[in-house]
Amino acid sequence: MPAPLMQIETSTTLPDHADCVVIGAGIIGVSTAYWLARTGQRVVLLEKGRVGAEQTSRNWGWCRQQNRDARELPLSTVSLRLWEEMAADIGEDLGFRRCGLLYLSDNPAEIDGWDRWGRFARGEGVDTHMLSAAEAAERGQATGKPWMGGVWSPTDGTADPSRAAPLIAKGVMQHGGTVLQFCAARGIETSGGAVSAVITERGVIRTKNLVLSGGAWAASFLHQSGISFPQASVRSSILSVAPGAEGLPAALHTSAVSVTRRGDGGHTLAISGRANLDPTPGAILSARQFLPMFANRWRVLSPGGPQAWQAGFETRRKWALDHRTPMEQMRILDPRPSERLIRETLRRARALLPALRDVPVQATWAGYIDSTPDGVPVIDADIGIAGLTLAAGLSGHGFGIGPGVGHLVADLLLGRTPITETAQYRLARFDAAQWGKVAGF
């Protein structure tokens, strides 16, 4: 685990029945299980590897409303409140801080875009402020350069990717739920067209409700039941530097590089949007549906290599439920970062922020960001099998909105009034072309 991750102890005993089984213990899975367990549901959360070990612990940690697509903004807003509520209930520090997010730019078109978004968002109750050149220079004084303008979103913040999911999983257990690590779900058993059981590598759990929050693995798992979910992943490369740089904003975005203060006093460095596209069977078979996304993103994507194909998480082959599956052969997706992108990120960061020039690199890592054709997640309880709910395709936005997504899934399962609208998250929307619908993030 090159990306820092808190490790926790969980159950080793597989229950024989549950009110609901949740597959995948990233931020979406742990949040879903938490909100269900908090209502008294008998929840079993299954993780093939370690809680939070894949993309959930490999992201920047931003929890933002700023520049969100309108379809995700309500979830973003409610999630900020839920981060605080969950931490208070669990009694643990999830690393969530409303530290504010700072965006700086010398590009008039980019600033105009932020201004248009801000006028819309303020109408939705979001606290976001355009910065003049003088205000941008003041807030961005750590860069030692003037700026044309920027944005300051004071109520947005960050949480700790290394701690959040494991601690929320502890919250699941505090409320009576069961969490199992190194226990892969192999498939679904149905009766009369409805979920009746989940088959795991350790045995069978009888249940009428299943939530699939398997991240990059979701499409291949659904393929086993004849359900098509267009999903493709890109490999993002990130690094962290050791503590020692003082006076930097807690969370800063520029077109050159983005910088986030870590819980240990170090900083995470990344270039927004830059990633490697590793070919996979799933991506190839979904290529037509992803054309609008590719047309929007091709400038920031670079050709990748065979890592993803070899890892098997986007396979479209069928597997037997009484043999080892790809999830058991690849417990934790831990791809090699792009050395070229890591060097470029570090060079840009040190050029932009003098305080980073003598601070050593702490760690480098990569992760697979799973995306949908429009860059908006699927959160849907009506995908073809009664009792099966899909919450995946978070498209690089899942960490910040995870608490809200989990609450929304619990709402759907419990028949409560949903915490936000749901129509924009339906799987069936991909039956139509996505031209003009790709999220602008």
Coordinates of C-alpha atoms in Angstrom, one line a residue:
M1 CA 0.0 0.0 0.0
P2 CA 2.1 3.0 -1.2
A3 CA -0.9 5.2 -0.5
P4 CA -1.2 5.7 3.3
L5 CA -4.1 3.7 4.8
M6 CA -5.3 3.0 8.3
Q7 CA -5.9 -0.7 8.8
I8 CA -8.7 -2.0 11.1
E9 CA -9.7 -5.3 12.5
T10 CA -13.0 -6.7 11.3
S11 CA -15.1 -9.9 11.7
T12 CA -14.0 -13.3 10.5
T13 CA -17.4 -14.9 10.8
L14 CA -19.7 -15.0 7.8
P15 CA -23.4 -14.5 8.8
D16 CA -25.8 -16.8 7.1
H17 CA -28.4 -14.1 6.5
A18 CA -28.8 -10.3 6.4
D19 CA -31.3 -7.6 5.7
C20 CA -28.8 -6.2 3.2
V21 CA -25.4 -7.1 1.8
V22 CA -23.1 -4.4 0.6
I23 CA -20.3 -5.3 -1.8
G24 CA -17.3 -3.1 -1.8
A25 CA -15.9 -1.2 1.2
G26 CA -14.8 2.0 -0.4
I27 CA -16.3 5.3 0.7
I28 CA -19.6 4.5 -1.0
G29 CA -19.9 1.0 0.5
V30 CA -19.0 2.0 4.0
S31 CA -21.3 5.0 3.9
T32 CA -24.2 2.9 2.6
A33 CA -23.6 0.2 5.3
Y34 CA -23.3 2.9 8.0
W35 CA -26.6 4.6 7.2
L36 CA -28.4 1.2 7.0
A37 CA -26.9 -0.1 10.2
R38 CA -27.8 3.1 12.0
T39 CA -31.5 2.4 11.4
G40 CA -31.1 -1.1 12.9
Q41 CA -30.8 -3.0 9.6
R42 CA -28.7 -6.3 9.8
V43 CA -26.0 -5.2 7.3
V44 CA -23.1 -7.3 6.0
L45 CA -20.3 -5.3 4.3
L46 CA -18.0 -7.4 2.1
E47 CA -14.6 -6.3 0.9
K48 CA -12.3 -8.6 -1.2
G49 CA -9.2 -6.8 0.2
R50 CA -8.8 -4.1 2.8
V51 CA -11.4 -1.4 3.6
G52 CA -10.7 1.7 1.6
A53 CA -7.6 0.3 -0.1
E54 CA -8.4 1.1 -3.7
Q55 CA -9.4 4.6 -5.1
T56 CA -11.0 5.7 -1.8
S57 CA -7.5 6.1 -0.2
R58 CA -5.8 7.3 -3.4
N59 CA -7.6 10.6 -4.2
W60 CA -6.9 14.2 -3.2
G61 CA -9.4 14.2 -0.3
W62 CA -11.5 17.2 -1.6
C63 CA -15.1 17.6 -0.4
R64 CA -16.3 20.3 -2.7
Q65 CA -19.4 22.0 -4.0
Q66 CA -17.2 24.3 -6.1
N67 CA -17.5 23.6 -9.9
R68 CA -19.7 20.6 -9.4
D69 CA -21.9 19.5 -12.3
A70 CA -25.5 20.6 -11.5
R71 CA -26.6 17.0 -11.4
E72 CA -24.2 16.3 -8.4
L73 CA -24.4 19.6 -6.6
P74 CA -27.3 18.6 -4.3
L75 CA -25.4 15.5 -3.2
S76 CA -22.3 17.6 -2.7
T77 CA -24.1 20.1 -0.5
V78 CA -25.8 17.5 1.7
S79 CA -22.6 15.5 2.0
L80 CA -20.7 18.3 3.7
R81 CA -23.2 18.3 6.5
L82 CA -23.2 14.5 6.7
W83 CA -19.4 14.3 7.0
E84 CA -19.8 16.3 10.2
E85 CA -22.7 14.3 11.4
M86 CA -21.0 10.9 10.8
A87 CA -17.8 12.0 12.6
A88 CA -19.8 13.2 15.6
D89 CA -21.9 10.0 15.8
I90 CA -18.9 7.6 15.3
G91 CA -16.7 9.6 17.8
E92 CA -13.7 9.6 15.5
D93 CA -11.8 12.2 13.5
L94 CA -12.4 11.5 9.8
G95 CA -10.1 14.4 8.9
F96 CA -13.0 16.5 7.6
R97 CA -12.3 20.2 7.7
R98 CA -14.1 23.1 6.1
C99 CA -10.8 24.6 5.3
G100 CA -12.0 26.3 2.1
L101 CA -10.9 25.6 -1.5
L102 CA -8.9 28.2 -3.5
Y103 CA -8.9 28.3 -7.3
L104 CA -6.4 30.6 -9.1
S105 CA -6.1 31.3 -12.8
D106 CA -4.6 33.6 -15.5
N107 CA -7.0 32.3 -18.1
P108 CA -9.9 34.7 -18.9
A109 CA -12.1 31.8 -20.3
E110 CA -11.5 29.7 -17.2
I111 CA -12.4 32.6 -14.9
D112 CA -15.5 33.4 -17.0
G113 CA -16.6 29.8 -16.6
W114 CA -16.1 29.9 -12.9
D115 CA -18.1 33.1 -12.8
R116 CA -21.0 31.6 -14.7
W117 CA -21.0 28.6 -12.4
G118 CA -20.9 30.8 -9.4
R119 CA -24.0 32.8 -10.4
F120 CA -25.9 29.5 -10.8
A121 CA -24.5 28.0 -7.5
R122 CA -25.3 31.1 -5.4
G123 CA -28.9 30.7 -6.5
E124 CA -28.7 27.1 -5.0
G125 CA -27.3 28.4 -1.7
V126 CA -23.6 27.7 -2.3
D127 CA -21.1 30.0 -0.6
T128 CA -18.7 30.8 -3.4
H129 CA -16.8 34.1 -4.1
M130 CA -15.1 35.4 -7.2
L131 CA -11.7 36.9 -6.5
S132 CA -10.3 40.0 -8.1
A133 CA -6.7 40.1 -9.2
A134 CA -5.7 41.8 -5.9
E135 CA -7.7 39.3 -3.8
A136 CA -6.3 36.3 -5.8
A137 CA -2.7 37.6 -5.3
E138 CA -3.4 38.0 -1.5
R139 CA -4.9 34.5 -1.1
G140 CA -2.3 33.0 -3.4
Q141 CA 0.7 34.8 -1.9
A142 CA 2.5 31.5 -1.4
T143 CA 3.0 31.3 -5.2
G144 CA 4.8 34.6 -5.2
K145 CA 3.2 35.7 -8.4
P146 CA 0.2 37.8 -9.5
W147 CA -3.0 36.2 -10.7
M148 CA -5.8 37.4 -13.0
G149 CA -8.5 36.1 -10.7
G150 CA -9.8 33.1 -8.8
V151 CA -12.5 31.6 -6.7
W152 CA -12.8 31.1 -2.9
S153 CA -15.3 28.6 -1.6
P154 CA -15.0 28.9 2.2
T155 CA -17.5 26.2 3.3
D156 CA -15.9 23.5 1.2
G157 CA -13.1 21.4 2.6
T158 CA -11.1 18.2 2.7
A159 CA -11.2 14.9 4.5
D160 CA -8.5 12.3 5.1
P161 CA -8.5 9.5 2.5
S162 CA -6.3 7.3 4.6
R163 CA -8.7 7.3 7.6
A164 CA -12.2 8.0 6.4
A165 CA -13.4 4.7 5.1
P166 CA -11.8 2.5 7.8
L167 CA -13.3 4.7 10.5
I168 CA -16.8 4.8 8.9
A169 CA -16.5 1.0 8.8
K170 CA -15.9 1.0 12.5
G171 CA -19.1 3.0 12.7
V172 CA -20.9 0.3 10.9
M173 CA -19.7 -2.2 13.5
Q174 CA -20.6 0.2 16.4
H175 CA -24.2 0.1 15.1
G176 CA -24.3 -3.7 14.9
G177 CA -23.3 -4.3 11.3
T178 CA -20.8 -6.9 10.2
V179 CA -17.7 -6.0 8.1
L180 CA -15.6 -8.7 6.5
Q181 CA -12.3 -8.0 4.8
F182 CA -10.6 -10.5 2.4
C183 CA -14.0 -12.0 1.6
A184 CA -14.9 -11.6 -2.1
A185 CA -18.5 -11.8 -3.3
R186 CA -18.6 -14.1 -6.3
G187 CA -22.1 -13.7 -7.6
I188 CA -25.8 -13.4 -6.9
E189 CA -28.5 -16.1 -6.4
T190 CA -32.0 -15.2 -7.5
S191 CA -35.5 -16.6 -6.9
G192 CA -38.4 -15.4 -9.1
G193 CA -36.3 -12.7 -10.6
A194 CA -35.3 -11.2 -7.2
V195 CA -32.1 -11.4 -5.1
S196 CA -32.2 -14.3 -2.7
A197 CA -28.6 -14.8 -1.7
V198 CA -25.0 -13.6 -2.3
I199 CA -22.4 -16.2 -3.0
T200 CA -19.0 -15.4 -1.4
E201 CA -15.7 -17.2 -1.3
R202 CA -16.5 -18.2 2.3
G203 CA -20.1 -19.3 1.8
V204 CA -23.6 -18.1 1.2
I205 CA -25.5 -15.2 2.8
R206 CA -29.3 -15.3 2.4
T207 CA -30.7 -11.8 1.7
K208 CA -33.3 -10.0 -0.3
N209 CA -31.3 -6.8 -0.7
L210 CA -27.8 -6.3 -2.3
V211 CA -26.0 -3.0 -2.9
L212 CA -23.1 -3.2 -5.4
S213 CA -20.6 -0.4 -4.7
G214 CA -17.7 -2.2 -6.2
G215 CA -16.0 0.8 -8.0
A216 CA -14.0 -0.3 -11.0
W217 CA -15.1 -3.9 -10.5
A218 CA -18.9 -3.2 -10.8
A219 CA -19.4 -3.7 -14.5
S220 CA -17.7 -7.1 -14.6
F221 CA -19.7 -8.3 -11.6
L222 CA -23.0 -7.2 -13.2
H223 CA -22.0 -8.8 -16.5
Q224 CA -22.3 -12.2 -14.7
S225 CA -26.0 -11.5 -14.2
G226 CA -26.5 -10.3 -17.8
I227 CA -26.7 -6.6 -16.8
S228 CA -24.9 -4.1 -18.9
F229 CA -23.2 -1.2 -17.2
P230 CA -21.0 1.0 -19.4
Q231 CA -17.9 1.7 -17.4
A232 CA -14.3 2.6 -18.1
S233 CA -11.3 3.5 -15.9
V234 CA -8.3 5.8 -16.2
R235 CA -5.1 5.5 -14.2
S236 CA -4.4 8.6 -12.1
S237 CA -0.9 9.1 -10.7
I238 CA -0.3 11.1 -7.4
L239 CA 2.5 11.9 -5.0
S240 CA 2.9 13.3 -1.5
V241 CA 5.7 15.3 -0.1
A242 CA 6.9 15.3 3.6
P243 CA 5.9 17.9 6.1
G244 CA 8.0 21.0 6.1
A245 CA 6.4 23.4 3.6
E246 CA 4.7 26.3 5.5
G247 CA 2.3 29.0 4.5
L248 CA 0.5 27.1 1.7
P249 CA -3.3 27.1 1.2
A250 CA -5.0 24.1 2.7
A251 CA -6.4 23.2 -0.8
L252 CA -5.2 25.0 -3.9
H253 CA -6.2 24.3 -7.6
T254 CA -4.5 25.8 -10.6
S255 CA -4.3 24.5 -14.2
A256 CA -0.6 23.7 -13.6
V257 CA -1.0 21.6 -10.4
S258 CA -3.3 21.1 -7.4
V259 CA -2.0 20.9 -3.8
T260 CA -3.7 19.6 -0.7
R261 CA -2.5 19.6 2.9
R262 CA -2.4 16.2 4.4
G263 CA -3.3 15.2 8.0
D264 CA 0.4 14.6 8.8
G265 CA 1.4 18.1 7.6
G266 CA 2.7 17.0 4.3
H267 CA 1.0 17.7 0.9
T268 CA -0.6 15.8 -1.9
L269 CA 0.3 16.9 -5.4
A270 CA -1.6 16.2 -8.6
I271 CA -2.4 17.6 -12.0
S272 CA -6.2 17.8 -12.4
G273 CA -7.6 15.6 -15.1
R274 CA -4.3 14.2 -16.3
A275 CA -4.3 10.4 -16.4
N276 CA -3.3 7.3 -18.5
L277 CA -5.9 5.3 -20.4
D278 CA -5.0 1.7 -20.1
P279 CA -7.0 -0.5 -22.5
T280 CA -9.4 -3.1 -21.1
P281 CA -12.1 -5.4 -22.5
G282 CA -14.8 -3.3 -20.9
A283 CA -13.5 0.0 -22.2
I284 CA -13.2 -1.4 -25.7
L285 CA -16.7 -2.9 -25.7
S286 CA -18.1 0.4 -24.3
A287 CA -16.0 2.6 -26.7
R288 CA -19.0 3.9 -28.7
Q289 CA -20.8 5.1 -25.5
F290 CA -17.6 6.8 -24.3
L291 CA -17.0 8.8 -27.5
P292 CA -18.5 12.0 -26.1
M293 CA -16.4 11.7 -22.9
F294 CA -13.2 11.0 -25.0
A295 CA -13.9 14.0 -27.2
N296 CA -14.1 16.1 -24.1
R297 CA -11.0 14.8 -22.4
W298 CA -8.6 13.6 -25.0
R299 CA -6.2 16.5 -24.4
V300 CA -5.5 15.4 -20.8
L301 CA -5.4 11.6 -21.4
S302 CA -2.3 9.7 -22.4
P303 CA -2.0 6.2 -23.8
G304 CA -1.4 3.6 -21.1
G305 CA -0.1 0.1 -21.0
P306 CA -1.3 -3.5 -20.2
Q307 CA -1.7 -3.1 -16.4
A308 CA -5.5 -2.8 -16.3
W309 CA -6.0 -5.7 -18.8
Q310 CA -3.8 -7.9 -16.7
A311 CA -5.5 -6.9 -13.4
G312 CA -8.8 -8.2 -14.8
F313 CA -11.2 -5.8 -13.1
E314 CA -12.9 -4.8 -16.4
T315 CA -13.1 -8.4 -17.8
R316 CA -16.2 -9.4 -19.7
R317 CA -15.6 -13.1 -19.3
K318 CA -17.9 -15.3 -17.2
W319 CA -16.6 -17.0 -14.1
A320 CA -17.7 -20.0 -12.1
L321 CA -19.0 -19.4 -8.6
D322 CA -17.2 -22.4 -7.2
H323 CA -13.7 -21.3 -8.3
R324 CA -11.4 -18.4 -7.6
T325 CA -12.7 -15.2 -9.4
P326 CA -10.7 -12.2 -10.6
M327 CA -11.5 -10.4 -7.4
E328 CA -9.6 -13.1 -5.4
Q329 CA -6.7 -13.0 -7.8
M330 CA -6.3 -9.2 -7.5
R331 CA -7.3 -8.3 -3.9
I332 CA -6.2 -4.7 -4.2
L333 CA -5.8 -2.7 -7.4
D334 CA -2.4 -1.1 -6.9
P335 CA -1.2 0.0 -10.3
R336 CA 2.2 1.5 -11.0
P337 CA 2.1 5.3 -11.3
S338 CA 3.4 7.0 -14.4
E339 CA 7.0 8.1 -13.6
R340 CA 6.7 10.7 -16.3
L341 CA 3.6 12.2 -14.8
I342 CA 5.0 12.1 -11.3
R343 CA 8.1 14.0 -12.4
E344 CA 6.0 16.6 -14.2
T345 CA 3.7 17.0 -11.2
L346 CA 6.7 17.6 -8.9
R347 CA 8.4 20.0 -11.3
R348 CA 5.2 22.1 -11.7
A349 CA 4.5 22.1 -7.9
R350 CA 8.0 23.3 -7.0
A351 CA 8.0 25.9 -9.8
L352 CA 4.6 27.3 -8.5
L353 CA 5.3 27.1 -4.8
P354 CA 8.8 28.0 -3.6
A355 CA 8.1 26.4 -0.2
L356 CA 8.0 23.0 -1.8
R357 CA 11.4 23.2 -3.4
D358 CA 13.4 21.6 -0.6
V359 CA 10.8 19.2 0.7
P360 CA 11.4 15.6 -0.2
V361 CA 9.0 13.2 -1.8
Q362 CA 7.2 11.0 0.7
A363 CA 5.4 8.5 -1.5
T364 CA 4.0 8.0 -5.0
W365 CA 1.0 5.9 -6.1
A366 CA -1.7 5.4 -8.7
G367 CA -5.3 4.4 -8.7
Y368 CA -8.0 3.5 -11.2
I369 CA -10.9 6.1 -11.4
D370 CA -14.0 4.4 -12.8
S371 CA -16.2 6.6 -15.0
T372 CA -19.6 6.5 -16.7
P373 CA -20.1 7.9 -20.2
D374 CA -21.4 11.2 -18.9
G375 CA -19.1 11.5 -15.8
V376 CA -22.1 11.3 -13.4
P377 CA -22.6 8.3 -11.1
V378 CA -25.3 5.6 -11.3
I379 CA -27.4 5.3 -8.1
D380 CA -30.3 3.1 -9.1
A381 CA -32.5 0.4 -7.4
D382 CA -34.2 -0.6 -10.7
I383 CA -31.5 -2.1 -12.9
G384 CA -33.1 -5.5 -13.8
I385 CA -33.1 -7.7 -10.7
A386 CA -35.4 -6.9 -7.8
G387 CA -33.4 -6.2 -4.7
L388 CA -30.2 -5.2 -6.5
T389 CA -29.1 -1.6 -6.2
L390 CA -26.1 -0.2 -8.1
A391 CA -24.0 2.7 -6.7
A392 CA -20.9 3.0 -8.9
G393 CA -19.3 5.0 -11.7
L394 CA -18.5 7.9 -9.3
S395 CA -16.1 9.3 -12.0
G396 CA -13.5 10.7 -9.6
H397 CA -16.1 12.5 -7.4
G398 CA -17.0 9.7 -5.0
F399 CA -14.9 10.5 -2.0
G400 CA -16.4 14.0 -1.3
I401 CA -20.0 12.9 -2.0
G402 CA -19.7 9.4 -0.5
P403 CA -21.7 10.2 2.7
G404 CA -24.6 11.6 0.6
V405 CA -24.5 8.7 -1.9
G406 CA -24.7 6.2 1.0
H407 CA -27.6 8.1 2.6
L408 CA -29.4 8.2 -0.8
V409 CA -29.0 4.4 -1.3
A410 CA -30.3 3.8 2.2
D411 CA -33.3 6.0 1.4
L412 CA -34.0 3.9 -1.7
L413 CA -33.8 0.6 0.2
L414 CA -35.9 1.7 3.2
G415 CA -38.6 3.5 1.2
R416 CA -37.8 6.9 2.7
T417 CA -38.1 10.2 0.9
P418 CA -34.8 10.5 -1.0
I419 CA -32.3 13.0 0.4
T420 CA -31.9 14.4 -3.2
E421 CA -33.5 13.8 -6.6
T422 CA -32.7 10.5 -8.2
A423 CA -33.7 10.7 -11.9
Q424 CA -30.3 11.9 -13.0
Y425 CA -28.6 8.8 -11.6
R426 CA -30.7 6.2 -13.4
L427 CA -28.7 3.5 -15.3
A428 CA -31.3 3.6 -18.2
R429 CA -30.1 7.0 -19.3
F430 CA -27.2 5.3 -21.2
D431 CA -29.7 3.8 -23.6
A432 CA -29.4 7.2 -25.3
A433 CA -26.3 9.0 -26.6
Q434 CA -24.5 11.2 -24.2
W435 CA -23.4 14.0 -26.6
G436 CA -23.8 17.3 -24.9
K437 CA -24.3 15.6 -21.5
V438 CA -20.8 15.1 -20.3
A439 CA -20.1 16.6 -16.9
G440 CA -17.9 19.7 -17.0
F441 CA -15.5 19.0 -14.2

